[in-house]
Coordinates of C-alpha atoms in Angstrom, one line a residue:
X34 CA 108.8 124.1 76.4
X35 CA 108.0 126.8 78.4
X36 CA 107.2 130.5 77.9
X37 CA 110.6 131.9 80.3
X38 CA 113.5 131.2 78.7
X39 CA 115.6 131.1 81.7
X40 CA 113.2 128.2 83.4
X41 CA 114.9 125.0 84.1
X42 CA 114.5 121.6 85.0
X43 CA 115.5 119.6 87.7
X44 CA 115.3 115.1 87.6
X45 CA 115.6 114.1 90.7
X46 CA 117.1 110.5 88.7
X47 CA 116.2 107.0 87.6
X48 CA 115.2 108.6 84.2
X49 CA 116.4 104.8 83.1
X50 CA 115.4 101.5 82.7
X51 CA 111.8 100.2 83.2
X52 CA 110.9 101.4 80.1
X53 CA 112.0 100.9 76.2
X54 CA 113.4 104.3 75.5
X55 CA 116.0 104.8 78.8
X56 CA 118.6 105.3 76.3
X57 CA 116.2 108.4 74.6
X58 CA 115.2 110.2 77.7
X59 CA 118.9 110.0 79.4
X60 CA 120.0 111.6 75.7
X61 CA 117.1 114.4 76.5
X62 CA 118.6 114.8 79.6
X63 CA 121.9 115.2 78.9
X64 CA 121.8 117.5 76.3
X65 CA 119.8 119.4 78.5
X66 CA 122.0 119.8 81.1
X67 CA 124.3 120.2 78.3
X68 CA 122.4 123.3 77.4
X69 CA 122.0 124.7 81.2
X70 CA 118.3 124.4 81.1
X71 CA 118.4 121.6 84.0
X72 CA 120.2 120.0 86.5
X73 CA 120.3 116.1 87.0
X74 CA 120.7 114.7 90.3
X75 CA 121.9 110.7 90.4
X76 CA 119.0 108.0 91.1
X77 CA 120.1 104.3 92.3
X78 CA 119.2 103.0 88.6
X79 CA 122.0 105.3 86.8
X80 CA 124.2 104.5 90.0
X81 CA 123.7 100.3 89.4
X82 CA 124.7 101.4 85.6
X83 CA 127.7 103.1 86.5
X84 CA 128.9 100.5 88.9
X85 CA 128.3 98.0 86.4
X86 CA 130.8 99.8 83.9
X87 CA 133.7 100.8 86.7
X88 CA 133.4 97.5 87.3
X89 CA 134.3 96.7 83.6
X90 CA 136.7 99.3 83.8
X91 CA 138.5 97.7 86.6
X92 CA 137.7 93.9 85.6
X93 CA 137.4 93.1 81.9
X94 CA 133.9 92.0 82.5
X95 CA 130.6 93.8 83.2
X96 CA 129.2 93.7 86.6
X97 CA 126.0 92.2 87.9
X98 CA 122.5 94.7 87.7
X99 CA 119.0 94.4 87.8
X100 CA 116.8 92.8 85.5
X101 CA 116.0 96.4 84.0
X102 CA 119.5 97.8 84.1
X103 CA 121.0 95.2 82.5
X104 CA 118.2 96.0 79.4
X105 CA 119.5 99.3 79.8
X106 CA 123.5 98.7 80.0
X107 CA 122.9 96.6 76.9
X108 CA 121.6 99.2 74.9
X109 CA 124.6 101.5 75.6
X110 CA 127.4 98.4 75.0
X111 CA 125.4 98.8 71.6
X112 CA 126.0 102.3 71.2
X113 CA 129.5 103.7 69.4
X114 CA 132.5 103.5 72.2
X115 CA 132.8 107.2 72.8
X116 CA 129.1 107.4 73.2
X117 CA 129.7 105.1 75.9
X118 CA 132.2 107.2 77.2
X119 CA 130.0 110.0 77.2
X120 CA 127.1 108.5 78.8
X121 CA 129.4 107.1 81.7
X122 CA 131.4 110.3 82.6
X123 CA 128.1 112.4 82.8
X124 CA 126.7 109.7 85.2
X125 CA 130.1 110.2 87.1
X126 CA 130.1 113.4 87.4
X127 CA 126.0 113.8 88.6
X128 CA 126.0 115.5 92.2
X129 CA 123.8 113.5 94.5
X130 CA 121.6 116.1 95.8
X131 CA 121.2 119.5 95.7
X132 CA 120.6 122.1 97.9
X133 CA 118.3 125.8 98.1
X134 CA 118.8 128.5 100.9
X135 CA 117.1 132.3 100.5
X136 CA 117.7 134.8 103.3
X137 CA 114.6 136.2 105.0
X138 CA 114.6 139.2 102.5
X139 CA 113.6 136.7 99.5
X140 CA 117.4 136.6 98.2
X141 CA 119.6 133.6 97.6
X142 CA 122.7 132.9 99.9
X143 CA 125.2 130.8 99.8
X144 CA 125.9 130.8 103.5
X145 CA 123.5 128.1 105.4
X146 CA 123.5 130.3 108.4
X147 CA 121.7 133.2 106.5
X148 CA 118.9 130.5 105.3
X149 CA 115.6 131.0 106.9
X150 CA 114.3 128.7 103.6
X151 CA 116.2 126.1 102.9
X152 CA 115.5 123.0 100.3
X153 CA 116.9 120.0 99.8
X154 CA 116.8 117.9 96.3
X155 CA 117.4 114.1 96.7
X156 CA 116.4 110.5 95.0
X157 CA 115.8 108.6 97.7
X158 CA 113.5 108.8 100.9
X159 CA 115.7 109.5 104.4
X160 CA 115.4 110.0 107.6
X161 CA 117.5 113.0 108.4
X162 CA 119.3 115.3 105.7
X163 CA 122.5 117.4 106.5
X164 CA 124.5 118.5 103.7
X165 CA 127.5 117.8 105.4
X166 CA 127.7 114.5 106.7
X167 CA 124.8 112.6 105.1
X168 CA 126.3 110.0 103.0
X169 CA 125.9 109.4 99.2
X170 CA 124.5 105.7 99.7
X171 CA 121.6 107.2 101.8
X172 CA 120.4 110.1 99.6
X173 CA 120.7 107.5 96.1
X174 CA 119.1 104.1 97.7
X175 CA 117.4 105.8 100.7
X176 CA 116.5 104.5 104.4
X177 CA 113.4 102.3 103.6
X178 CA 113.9 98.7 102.0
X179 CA 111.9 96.1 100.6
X180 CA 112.8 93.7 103.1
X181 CA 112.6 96.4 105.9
X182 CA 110.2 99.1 104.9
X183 CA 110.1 102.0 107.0
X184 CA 108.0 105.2 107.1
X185 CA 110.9 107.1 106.7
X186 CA 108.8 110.4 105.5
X187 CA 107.0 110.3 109.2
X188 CA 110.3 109.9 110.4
X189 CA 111.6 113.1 108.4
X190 CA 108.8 115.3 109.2
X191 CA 108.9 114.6 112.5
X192 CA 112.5 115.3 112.9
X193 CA 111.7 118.6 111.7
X194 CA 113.3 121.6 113.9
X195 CA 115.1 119.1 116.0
X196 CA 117.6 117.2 113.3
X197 CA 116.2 118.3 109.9
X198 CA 115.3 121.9 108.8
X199 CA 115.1 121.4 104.7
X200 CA 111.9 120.2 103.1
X201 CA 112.7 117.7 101.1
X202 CA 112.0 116.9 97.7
X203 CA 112.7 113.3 96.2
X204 CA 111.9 110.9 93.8
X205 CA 112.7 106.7 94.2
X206 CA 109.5 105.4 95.9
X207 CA 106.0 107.1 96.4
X208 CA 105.1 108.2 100.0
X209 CA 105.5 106.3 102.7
X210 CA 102.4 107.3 104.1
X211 CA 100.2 104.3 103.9
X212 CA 97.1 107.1 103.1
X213 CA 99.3 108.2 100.0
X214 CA 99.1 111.8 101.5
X215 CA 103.0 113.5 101.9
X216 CA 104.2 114.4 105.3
X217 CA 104.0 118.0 105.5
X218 CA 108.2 118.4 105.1
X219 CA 109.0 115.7 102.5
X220 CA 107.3 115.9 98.8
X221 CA 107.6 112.4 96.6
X222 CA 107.7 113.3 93.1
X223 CA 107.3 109.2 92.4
X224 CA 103.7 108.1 91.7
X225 CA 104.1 104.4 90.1
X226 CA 104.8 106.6 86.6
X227 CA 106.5 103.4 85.4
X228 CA 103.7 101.3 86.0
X229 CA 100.5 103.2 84.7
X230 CA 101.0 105.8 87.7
X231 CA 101.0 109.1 87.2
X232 CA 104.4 111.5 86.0
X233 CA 105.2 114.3 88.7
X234 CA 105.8 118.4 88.1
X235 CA 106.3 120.3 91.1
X236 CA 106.6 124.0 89.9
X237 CA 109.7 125.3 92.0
X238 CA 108.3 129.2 92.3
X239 CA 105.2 128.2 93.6
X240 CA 106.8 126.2 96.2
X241 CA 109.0 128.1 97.7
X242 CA 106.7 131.1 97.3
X243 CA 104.4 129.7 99.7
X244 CA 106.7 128.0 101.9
X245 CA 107.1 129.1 104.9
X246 CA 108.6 126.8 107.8
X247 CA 106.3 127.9 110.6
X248 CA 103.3 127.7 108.3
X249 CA 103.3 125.3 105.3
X250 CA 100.8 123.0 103.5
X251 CA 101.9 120.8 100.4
X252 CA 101.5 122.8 96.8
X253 CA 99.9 121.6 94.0
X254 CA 102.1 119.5 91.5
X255 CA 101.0 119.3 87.8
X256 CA 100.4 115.3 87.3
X257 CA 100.3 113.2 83.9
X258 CA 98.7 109.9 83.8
X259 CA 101.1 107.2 82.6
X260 CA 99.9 104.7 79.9
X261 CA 103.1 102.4 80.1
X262 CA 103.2 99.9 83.5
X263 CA 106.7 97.8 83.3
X264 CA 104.8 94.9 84.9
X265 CA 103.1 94.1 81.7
X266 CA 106.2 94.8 79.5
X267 CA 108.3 92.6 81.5
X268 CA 105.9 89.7 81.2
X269 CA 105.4 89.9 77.7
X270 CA 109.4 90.4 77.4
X271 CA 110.4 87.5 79.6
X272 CA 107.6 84.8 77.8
X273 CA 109.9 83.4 76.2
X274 CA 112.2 82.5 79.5
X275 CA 109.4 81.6 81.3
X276 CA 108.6 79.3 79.3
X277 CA 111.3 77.6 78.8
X278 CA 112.0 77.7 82.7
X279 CA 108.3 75.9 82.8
X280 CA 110.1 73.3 80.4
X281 CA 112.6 72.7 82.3
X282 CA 110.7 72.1 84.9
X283 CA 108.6 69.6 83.2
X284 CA 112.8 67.6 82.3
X285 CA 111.7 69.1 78.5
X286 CA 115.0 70.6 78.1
X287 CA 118.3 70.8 80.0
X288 CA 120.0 74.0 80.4
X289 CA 123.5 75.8 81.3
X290 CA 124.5 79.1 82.6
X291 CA 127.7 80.8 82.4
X292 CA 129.3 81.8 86.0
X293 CA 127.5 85.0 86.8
X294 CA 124.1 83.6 85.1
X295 CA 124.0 86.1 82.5
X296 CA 123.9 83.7 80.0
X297 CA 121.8 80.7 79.4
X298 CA 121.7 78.0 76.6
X299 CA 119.0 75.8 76.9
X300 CA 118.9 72.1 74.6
X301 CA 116.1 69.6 74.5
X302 CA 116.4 66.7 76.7

């Protein structure tokens, strides 16, 4: 809560899985949006979700997801079908990013041209932003992978006044800088909150109060240390496969999988 009623929140996505109550906070979420007290921009965890079920739509069968998604996709195949239905069209219909421009005299605009501060809201890290031509698979699973990590903030910031004039705000991985300190033009709201990090609040009005983008240092974000870490939850989950796996290594048990591997039977030997 918060003492202006007209304040609202923005998630910058993945709001599910690595975690026990995904299906709780995307609820929260929706009815918040719901509501019009925030706006919900589309992570790479709710876009894996949503593939998987336009996958069902278009194949009888669920598609393939992570580890944590398919935790997560579970939950909602458990969930009454028009709940479903609802969960899946508001994923659908999440933009994937959004945009701030104010004129010079401090009002908003909806013409870019008129924009001497301009924002831009995304999940994912990138190297270059442009409203009109980036494409959706950038701004959701960003530049920067774990086979082929790149420091794509450096790359943004640098770019800045040549190819990129937003600062950019984003969630999906934690700075790129290997001294954890943000580039000057690219705030990461992610700090591990998912495995004992910390959860990230950047207070909008302050930001673009002091922005400026011929004289800007990073703002101060309100920060709350995170008791859960997903590492520890997904061993204690997965004890029981990996013990069995260690059995089947040991010719203790034979096992067989269905033909995507989503489904195992194991039998002693």
């Amino acid at each position: 809560t918060h003492s202006d009623p007209e304040r609202k929140l923005l998630f910058v996505g993945d709001v599910v899985d690595r975690g026990p109550q995904s299906i709780e906070v995307l609820n929260l979420a929706m009815e918040l949006v719901k509501q019009k007290k925030a706006f919900f921009i589309i992570g790479n965890h709710e876009a894996n979700i949503l593939k998987a079920f336009l996958y069902k739509e278009k194949n009888q069968v669920m598609g393939r997801a992570s580890v944590s998604s398919n935790e997560t996709i579970a939950k909602i195949l458990a969930l009454p079908e028009e709940k479903q239905k609802e969960i899946i069209n508001f994923l659908r219909t999440r933009p994937h990013f959004l945009v701030y421009w104010e004129d010079k005299n401090g009002n908003l605009t909806q013409q870019e041209h008129e924009a001497y501060k301009k924002v831009a809201f995304v999940h994912a890290d990138i190297k270059y932003f442009n409203p009109y031509t980036i494409l959706k698979e950038e701004v959701v699973y960003g530049n920067s992978k774990l086979h082929s990590p790149q420091d794509t903030d450096k790359n943004y910031s640098s770019g800045f006044g040549q190819i990129n004039d937003y600062l950019l705000v984003r969630g999906h991985i934690p700075s790129t800088n290997p001294q954890k300190q943000d580039y000057p033009y690219v705030i990461s709201l992610d700090n591990k909150q998912a495995f004992s990090g910390e959860m990230c609040l950047l207070p909008f009005d302050k930001l673009i109060d002091q922005y400026d983008p011929g004289n800007y240092s990073i703002p101060h974000m309100v920060k709350q240390k995170c008791d859960f870490n997903y590492d520890y939850y997904l061993n204690k989950e997965k004890k029981l496969l990996t013990n069995l796996k260690k059995l089947s290594d040991q010719k203790l048990v034979t096992f067989k999988a269905n033909e995507d591997n989503s489904l195992f039977i194991y039998k002693y030997s």
